[in-house]
Every structure is written in structure tokens, then in C-alpha cells.
Coordinates of C-alpha atoms in Angstrom, one line a residue:
M1 CA -103.0 50.6 -158.3
P2 CA -104.6 47.9 -156.2
T3 CA -105.4 48.5 -152.5
R4 CA -102.3 48.0 -150.5
H5 CA -102.2 45.5 -147.7
Q6 CA -98.6 46.2 -146.9
L7 CA -96.3 43.7 -145.3
Y8 CA -95.3 46.5 -142.9
T9 CA -98.8 48.0 -142.9
P10 CA -97.6 51.6 -143.4
Q11 CA -100.2 54.2 -144.2
H12 CA -98.2 55.7 -147.1
L13 CA -95.1 55.0 -149.2
Y14 CA -92.2 57.0 -150.4
S15 CA -92.0 57.8 -154.2
L16 CA -89.2 56.2 -156.1
P17 CA -85.9 58.1 -156.0
R18 CA -84.8 60.3 -158.9
W19 CA -81.0 60.5 -158.4
R20 CA -79.2 57.8 -160.4
F21 CA -77.1 56.7 -157.4
M22 CA -80.1 56.4 -155.1
Q23 CA -81.9 54.5 -157.8
W24 CA -79.1 52.0 -157.9
L25 CA -78.9 51.9 -154.1
L26 CA -82.7 51.5 -153.4
C27 CA -84.4 50.1 -156.5
D28 CA -84.7 46.7 -158.3
S29 CA -85.9 47.4 -161.8
S30 CA -86.9 43.7 -162.3
L31 CA -89.7 44.2 -159.8
P32 CA -93.0 46.1 -160.4
E33 CA -92.9 49.7 -159.2
S34 CA -95.5 49.1 -156.4
I35 CA -93.3 46.4 -154.9
Q36 CA -90.2 48.5 -155.2
R37 CA -91.9 51.3 -153.2
R38 CA -93.0 48.9 -150.5
L39 CA -89.6 47.3 -150.1
Q40 CA -88.0 50.8 -150.2
S41 CA -90.2 52.3 -147.5
G42 CA -90.6 49.4 -145.1
P43 CA -91.0 50.2 -141.4
S44 CA -88.5 53.1 -141.7
I45 CA -91.3 55.5 -142.5
Q46 CA -92.9 55.1 -139.1
S47 CA -92.4 58.1 -136.8
S48 CA -91.6 56.0 -133.7
I49 CA -88.7 54.3 -135.4
M50 CA -87.2 57.6 -136.6
W51 CA -87.6 59.2 -133.2
S52 CA -86.1 56.3 -131.3
G53 CA -82.9 56.1 -133.5
M54 CA -82.5 59.9 -133.5
L55 CA -82.9 60.3 -129.7
S56 CA -80.6 57.4 -129.0
S57 CA -77.7 58.8 -131.1
L58 CA -78.3 62.3 -129.7
A59 CA -78.2 61.0 -126.1
M60 CA -74.8 59.3 -126.9
T61 CA -73.4 62.6 -128.2
L62 CA -74.6 64.5 -125.1
I63 CA -72.9 62.0 -122.8
G64 CA -69.6 62.4 -124.8
L65 CA -69.9 66.2 -124.8
Y66 CA -70.5 66.2 -121.1
R67 CA -67.5 64.1 -120.3
H68 CA -65.3 65.8 -122.9
P69 CA -66.4 69.3 -123.8
E70 CA -63.8 69.5 -126.6
P71 CA -64.0 70.7 -130.3
L72 CA -64.3 67.2 -131.8
F73 CA -67.1 66.2 -129.4
W74 CA -68.8 69.5 -130.1
L75 CA -68.5 68.8 -133.8
W76 CA -70.0 65.3 -133.3
F77 CA -72.9 66.7 -131.4
L78 CA -73.6 69.5 -133.9
A79 CA -73.3 67.1 -136.9
T80 CA -75.7 64.7 -135.2
L81 CA -78.1 67.5 -134.3
L82 CA -78.1 68.7 -137.9
C83 CA -78.8 65.2 -139.2
A84 CA -81.6 64.8 -136.7
T85 CA -83.2 68.1 -137.5
S86 CA -83.0 67.3 -141.3
R87 CA -84.5 63.9 -140.7
V88 CA -87.4 65.4 -138.8
L89 CA -88.1 68.1 -141.4
L90 CA -87.9 65.7 -144.3
H91 CA -90.0 63.1 -142.5
Y92 CA -92.8 65.6 -141.9
S93 CA -92.4 67.0 -145.4
A94 CA -93.2 63.5 -146.7
K95 CA -96.2 63.3 -144.4
K96 CA -97.4 66.7 -145.7
Q97 CA -97.2 65.4 -149.3
W98 CA -99.3 62.4 -148.2
R99 CA -101.9 64.7 -146.7
L100 CA -102.0 66.5 -150.1
K101 CA -102.6 63.1 -151.7
T102 CA -99.4 63.2 -153.8
D103 CA -96.8 60.5 -154.3
K104 CA -94.0 63.1 -154.7
T105 CA -91.9 62.7 -151.5
P106 CA -88.2 63.9 -151.0
T107 CA -87.0 60.3 -151.1
D108 CA -83.5 61.0 -152.3
Q109 CA -82.9 63.6 -149.6
I110 CA -84.4 61.4 -146.8
Y111 CA -82.1 58.5 -147.6
L112 CA -79.0 60.7 -148.1
V113 CA -79.5 62.2 -144.7
N114 CA -79.9 58.7 -143.2
L115 CA -76.5 57.8 -144.7
L116 CA -75.0 61.0 -143.3
W117 CA -76.4 60.1 -139.9
S118 CA -74.8 56.6 -140.2
T119 CA -71.5 58.3 -141.0
T120 CA -71.6 60.7 -138.0
T121 CA -72.6 57.9 -135.7
G122 CA -69.8 55.7 -137.0
L123 CA -67.2 58.5 -136.7
G124 CA -68.5 59.3 -133.2
T125 CA -68.0 55.7 -132.1
A126 CA -64.5 55.9 -133.3
L127 CA -64.0 59.1 -131.4
C128 CA -65.2 57.5 -128.2
L129 CA -62.7 54.6 -128.7
L130 CA -59.9 57.1 -129.4
S131 CA -60.7 59.2 -126.3
G132 CA -59.5 56.4 -124.0
D133 CA -62.6 57.1 -121.8
T134 CA -63.7 53.6 -120.6
V135 CA -67.2 54.8 -119.9
L136 CA -67.7 56.1 -123.4
Q137 CA -66.1 53.0 -124.9
V138 CA -68.5 50.7 -123.0
L139 CA -71.5 52.8 -124.0
A140 CA -70.7 53.8 -127.6
I141 CA -69.5 50.5 -129.1
P142 CA -72.5 48.3 -128.0
S143 CA -74.8 51.2 -129.0
M144 CA -73.4 51.3 -132.5
V145 CA -73.6 47.6 -132.9
G146 CA -77.3 47.7 -131.8
L147 CA -78.0 50.6 -134.2
A148 CA -76.3 48.7 -137.0
T149 CA -78.3 45.6 -136.4
A150 CA -81.5 47.5 -136.2
S151 CA -80.7 49.5 -139.3
A152 CA -80.0 46.3 -141.3
S153 CA -83.3 44.8 -140.1
F154 CA -85.4 47.9 -140.9
S155 CA -83.7 48.4 -144.3
H156 CA -83.7 44.8 -145.5
G157 CA -86.0 45.8 -148.4
T158 CA -83.1 47.6 -150.0
P159 CA -80.0 45.3 -149.5
R160 CA -77.4 47.6 -151.1
Y161 CA -78.5 50.5 -149.0
A162 CA -78.5 48.3 -145.8
V163 CA -75.0 47.1 -146.4
L164 CA -73.7 50.6 -147.1
Q165 CA -75.3 51.9 -143.9
I166 CA -73.7 49.1 -141.8
L167 CA -70.3 49.8 -143.3
L168 CA -70.6 53.5 -142.5
L169 CA -71.6 52.7 -139.0
D170 CA -68.9 50.1 -138.3
M171 CA -65.9 50.9 -140.4
P172 CA -64.7 53.9 -138.5
L173 CA -64.4 51.8 -135.3
K174 CA -62.2 49.3 -137.2
L175 CA -60.0 52.1 -138.6
A176 CA -59.5 53.5 -135.1
V177 CA -58.3 50.3 -133.5
P178 CA -54.6 50.5 -134.8
F179 CA -54.3 53.8 -132.8
Q180 CA -55.1 52.1 -129.5
P181 CA -52.4 51.2 -127.1
E182 CA -54.4 48.2 -125.8
P183 CA -53.9 45.3 -128.3
W184 CA -57.1 43.5 -127.1
F185 CA -59.1 46.0 -129.2
W186 CA -58.0 44.2 -132.3
V187 CA -60.7 41.7 -131.5
F188 CA -63.1 44.2 -133.2
V189 CA -61.1 44.0 -136.4
V190 CA -61.0 40.2 -136.3
Q191 CA -64.7 40.0 -135.6
G192 CA -65.5 42.5 -138.4
P193 CA -65.7 40.1 -141.4
F194 CA -67.9 37.7 -139.4
F195 CA -70.2 40.5 -138.3
W196 CA -70.5 41.8 -141.8
L197 CA -71.1 38.4 -143.3
A198 CA -73.8 37.6 -140.7
I199 CA -75.5 41.0 -141.3
H200 CA -75.3 40.4 -145.1
K201 CA -76.9 37.0 -144.9
M202 CA -79.6 38.3 -142.5
V203 CA -80.4 41.2 -144.8
H204 CA -80.6 39.1 -148.0
S205 CA -82.7 36.4 -146.2
L206 CA -85.2 38.9 -145.0
H207 CA -85.2 40.7 -148.4
E208 CA -85.9 37.5 -150.3
T209 CA -88.7 36.5 -147.9
S210 CA -90.4 39.9 -148.2
K211 CA -89.9 40.0 -152.0
Q212 CA -91.5 36.6 -152.5
A213 CA -94.4 37.4 -150.2
L214 CA -95.0 40.7 -152.0
L215 CA -94.7 39.1 -155.5
G216 CA -97.2 36.4 -154.5
E217 CA -99.6 39.0 -153.3
Y218 CA -99.0 41.2 -156.4
H219 CA -99.7 38.3 -158.8
N220 CA -102.8 37.1 -156.9
R221 CA -104.2 40.6 -156.9
R222 CA -103.5 41.1 -160.6
L223 CA -105.4 37.9 -161.4
A224 CA -108.3 39.1 -159.3
H225 CA -108.4 42.4 -161.2
Q226 CA -107.7 41.1 -164.7
D227 CA -110.0 40.2 -167.4
P228 CA -109.1 36.6 -168.3
M229 CA -109.9 36.9 -172.0
T230 CA -108.1 40.0 -173.0
G231 CA -105.5 40.4 -170.2
L232 CA -106.8 44.0 -169.6
L233 CA -108.0 45.2 -166.2
N234 CA -111.6 44.3 -165.2
R235 CA -114.0 46.9 -163.7
G236 CA -112.7 46.4 -160.1
G237 CA -109.1 46.6 -161.2
W238 CA -109.7 49.7 -163.2
F239 CA -111.5 51.5 -160.3
Q240 CA -108.6 50.5 -158.0
E241 CA -106.0 52.0 -160.3
V242 CA -107.7 55.2 -161.3
L243 CA -108.7 56.2 -157.8
T244 CA -105.1 56.1 -156.7
I245 CA -103.9 58.6 -159.2
R246 CA -103.1 61.8 -157.4
D247 CA -101.2 65.0 -158.2
G248 CA -100.7 67.3 -155.3
G249 CA -99.3 70.2 -157.3
R250 CA -100.8 73.7 -157.2
R251 CA -102.0 73.6 -160.8
P252 CA -105.0 71.6 -161.9
F253 CA -104.3 68.0 -163.1
P254 CA -106.4 67.3 -166.2
A255 CA -107.6 63.9 -167.4
S256 CA -110.0 62.5 -170.0
L257 CA -112.3 59.5 -169.8
I258 CA -113.1 57.4 -172.9
Y259 CA -116.1 55.0 -173.0
S260 CA -116.0 52.9 -176.2
D261 CA -118.1 50.2 -177.7
L262 CA -117.6 48.0 -180.8
D263 CA -120.1 48.5 -183.6
G264 CA -121.3 45.3 -185.3
F265 CA -119.8 42.9 -182.8
K266 CA -123.1 41.0 -182.2
A267 CA -123.4 40.3 -185.9
I268 CA -119.8 39.0 -186.0
N269 CA -120.5 36.7 -183.1
D270 CA -123.7 35.4 -184.8
T271 CA -122.0 34.9 -188.2
Y272 CA -118.6 33.5 -187.2
G273 CA -119.2 32.1 -183.8
H274 CA -118.1 33.1 -180.3
A275 CA -114.6 31.7 -180.7
V276 CA -114.0 34.2 -183.5
G277 CA -115.6 36.9 -181.4
D278 CA -113.3 36.1 -178.5
E279 CA -110.3 36.3 -180.7
L280 CA -111.5 39.6 -182.1
L281 CA -111.8 41.0 -178.5
R282 CA -108.2 40.0 -177.8
Q283 CA -107.1 41.7 -181.0
I284 CA -108.9 44.9 -180.1
A285 CA -107.3 44.8 -176.7
D286 CA -103.9 44.5 -178.2
L287 CA -104.6 47.4 -180.6
M288 CA -105.7 49.6 -177.8
K289 CA -102.5 48.9 -175.8
E290 CA -100.4 49.7 -178.9
T291 CA -102.3 52.9 -179.5
L292 CA -102.4 54.2 -176.0
R293 CA -99.7 55.8 -173.9
H294 CA -97.9 53.5 -171.4
H295 CA -99.5 55.3 -168.4
D296 CA -103.1 55.3 -169.8
I297 CA -105.4 52.9 -167.9
V298 CA -107.7 50.6 -170.0
A299 CA -110.2 48.0 -169.0
R300 CA -112.7 45.7 -170.6
W301 CA -115.9 46.9 -169.1
G302 CA -117.9 43.9 -170.2
G303 CA -119.0 42.4 -173.5
D304 CA -117.5 44.6 -176.2
E305 CA -117.2 47.8 -174.1
F306 CA -113.9 49.3 -173.1
V307 CA -113.2 52.2 -170.7
I308 CA -110.0 54.2 -170.7
L309 CA -108.5 56.9 -168.5
L310 CA -106.1 59.3 -170.1
P311 CA -104.3 61.1 -167.2
G312 CA -102.6 64.5 -167.6
I313 CA -103.9 65.2 -171.0
D314 CA -105.6 68.2 -172.7
P315 CA -108.9 68.0 -174.6
E316 CA -107.2 68.3 -178.0
S317 CA -104.8 65.4 -177.3
S318 CA -107.6 63.2 -176.0
R319 CA -109.5 63.8 -179.3
G320 CA -106.5 62.7 -181.2
I321 CA -106.2 59.5 -179.2
A322 CA -110.0 58.8 -179.6
Q323 CA -109.6 59.2 -183.4
R324 CA -106.5 56.9 -183.5
L325 CA -108.5 54.2 -181.7
I326 CA -111.3 54.5 -184.2
D327 CA -108.9 54.4 -187.1
A328 CA -107.0 51.3 -185.7
V329 CA -110.3 49.4 -185.5
A330 CA -111.3 50.6 -188.9
D331 CA -108.0 49.1 -190.3
I332 CA -109.1 45.6 -189.4
S333 CA -112.8 46.0 -190.4
Q334 CA -112.0 44.6 -193.9
H335 CA -111.8 41.2 -192.2
Y336 CA -115.0 41.7 -190.3
A337 CA -117.9 43.3 -192.2
G338 CA -119.6 46.0 -190.2
L339 CA -117.0 46.3 -187.5
G340 CA -116.3 49.7 -186.1
L341 CA -115.7 51.6 -182.9
S342 CA -117.9 54.3 -181.3
V343 CA -116.3 56.5 -178.6
G344 CA -117.6 58.8 -175.9
V345 CA -115.2 61.3 -174.4
V346 CA -115.6 63.4 -171.3
H347 CA -112.8 65.8 -170.2
C348 CA -112.0 66.5 -166.5
E349 CA -110.3 69.8 -165.8
D350 CA -108.9 68.7 -162.5
W351 CA -108.5 65.1 -161.3
R352 CA -107.2 66.1 -157.9
G353 CA -109.4 64.9 -155.1
I354 CA -111.3 62.5 -157.3
D355 CA -113.7 60.1 -155.4
R356 CA -115.9 57.2 -156.4
A357 CA -119.1 59.3 -156.6
R358 CA -117.5 61.9 -159.0
L359 CA -115.9 59.1 -161.0
E360 CA -119.3 57.4 -161.4
S361 CA -120.7 60.7 -162.6
L362 CA -117.9 61.0 -165.2
L363 CA -118.5 57.5 -166.4
S364 CA -122.2 58.2 -166.8
R365 CA -121.4 61.3 -168.9
A366 CA -119.0 59.3 -171.1
D367 CA -121.6 56.7 -171.6
Q368 CA -124.1 59.4 -172.7
A369 CA -121.5 60.7 -175.2
L370 CA -121.0 57.1 -176.5
Y371 CA -124.7 56.8 -177.2
Q372 CA -124.7 60.2 -178.9
A373 CA -121.8 59.0 -181.2
K374 CA -123.8 55.8 -182.1
Y375 CA -126.9 57.9 -182.7
H376 CA -125.1 60.2 -185.1
G377 CA -123.8 57.4 -187.3
K378 CA -121.3 55.1 -185.3
G379 CA -117.6 54.8 -186.1
R380 CA -116.9 58.2 -184.6
F381 CA -116.4 60.0 -181.2
Q382 CA -118.5 62.4 -179.4
E383 CA -117.5 64.8 -176.6
I384 CA -119.6 65.9 -173.7
D385 CA -118.8 68.3 -170.8
E386 CA -118.2 67.2 -167.2
P387 CA -121.2 68.2 -165.0
A388 CA -120.6 71.3 -163.0

């Protein structure tokens, strides 16, 4: 994937959620995955934001417990402490995954705990109102409103989640109002719809602005890293994508590299003209996309050369893909005399920790394998081992 110049400039991003409810709450399937992840993560992944919200809510529970050392206030304090502890552990678990250079973060659990924190904070605000303690009422209600507004701002990349978080923070206060002897508290209920509408409009306005900015950046970057003739990646785009593939598991993560070249392409260009040659290249690119798996990464390397990364694959499967590519090109050779495909394959036992120098070495080995395939008769593939 391309180098990220994030709108929020985070160092890392959360992986997309796996739970169906969280996917509905956080994701927009109409957007590219890279944009979904950036909108989902936003500024909420920053440690300073997590600590400020957590300490603010804990401070409010301690004040309530000090003034009313009763079971309900103890329950509020312990629930908030449990949420805070869970948030810290999950936050630093995600940071550990980033250090291991893997995208697999506990996203579902992180956002679930955030919702539980919103629920305990909202219920605690209602408890302060029901206590009849003027000090707690004056402190807790503005604190909740401030947290709700901040949460909406920080979570604007995920509008459904932001709205749910605001409701969990604010609704308990509204539900506690009918139990108050003082009728003036009903102003909170009257103000509720206007507050929710204002928050809703703010969230969606910020979301649309961020989405359009990220989409513009995404499409500009795609154009910069795309081969204009075939629509495949160019060299720069291919390097950007393959160098971001990480797997932080304990087991080795295999991958194969394919370096391919069309046989007889120069003769076709000379015989039929460059317009026909260009159309043939586009046809070959489409054939490759149809033959490859959806997560394989293919680029037009220049002229009639194509480079492909096959992540998470064993040597036998990579041989099968190489042969299918050769057969697919052979199927159209009846329209172009002498057309064929030669392929060099190098298998990497463990892609974890790949860097540019090692990748260049693998490319060189795959190129050597390609020339061996051509030397031995063309229209075939040749394997070569990764250097030790």
C-alpha cells in the first residue's frame, strides 16, 4: 500500500474489525480498505487522548466516591477502573503488534471497551444527578457534555459509532430527570434533541470533509503509482505495496516472486505496429488479473516485463500459478505468431522483516531465473533459490 500521509498523522492504524456488529458500526464498504482504516483510527489511537479521557472520568468517580462512599458509587468507580485498565492493556497490545510489524490489532475489543466506558460514564452522570448532591451535579453534567462533544469530534471518521457513543453518554441523564423533585431539570430533556441533532450534523460534516480529502489523496496516489497503459501498478507503486506486507505471527510467512517477460513481443510490434502491441499489453494485463488471486500484487515493470508477488504461498502453488500464466498467454498466441511467456520464480521462505535491499536481491534472482527459462527454450518457467 502507498506511503501514508495521514490526515491525523498517526504512526500506525488499527486493523479492520472482524465482528459483524463492529464492521457495521465502524466500516464503510464503499471505501477502499486503506481509507476505512484511517477513518476508523483517527486521533483516538494517540496515547495522550486515551489517558486524558480515562483520567478525567476516573477523577469524577473518585470525587463521587469521596462524597458518597456508598455501594452504587463504589460500583461506578470499579466499573470505570475496569474499563480504564482494559483500555490501557488493549492500547498497548495494539502498540506491541505495531512493533512486531503486523496489522492484526484487537480492534473489536478496543471499541467494545470504549462503548462500555461511555455506558459507565453516562450511568455515573445519572447517579450524580439522582444523588441530589449539588456539587456532583455541577461537576458531572458539564463533564459528561464535554466528553460527549470530544468523543464525537475524535470519532467523526465512524459516524455510527460516534452517534452510539453520544447516546450512551447522554441518555442516562435524560432518563434520570423524571425522578428529580426539581422541575427545572427537565430542561436537559428539552435540550436533548437539539444537542443530538447538533452533534449529528457536526459528526457527519467532519466525516464528509475527511472522507473527501482522503479519497482525493487516494486517487492522486493511485494515478502516481499506476501504469497508464495497462492500469497495473508501476514500479514505484509495486515497491510501496509489497514493502508494507507484514505478518507478525510466530510462524514464517512464505511468499513467491515472479519475473515474467513476453516472448516474441518485439516481432509483433514490428509486424503489426505499436497500437496493436499496446492493445496486446492491455490484454495480457487483464489475463494476469483474471489468473492471479485477488491479493497478489502485479506490476508492469517496463516494456513487456511484468513482476508479481504471491504472498502466503508455498512453492508448489506458486509453480501452478506460473504455469497457468504461461498457458493463458499461450491460448491467445494463435492470434499473434511467436507470442509466449517466460517466467522466473524465486520462493521466499519468510517474508517477515523484508526490506528494500533484500527485495532487490530477490528481484535479481527472479530475473536470473527468467533468463534461464528463456535460455532453455522460452514459454516455460524456471525456479531459482533465494540467496542464503
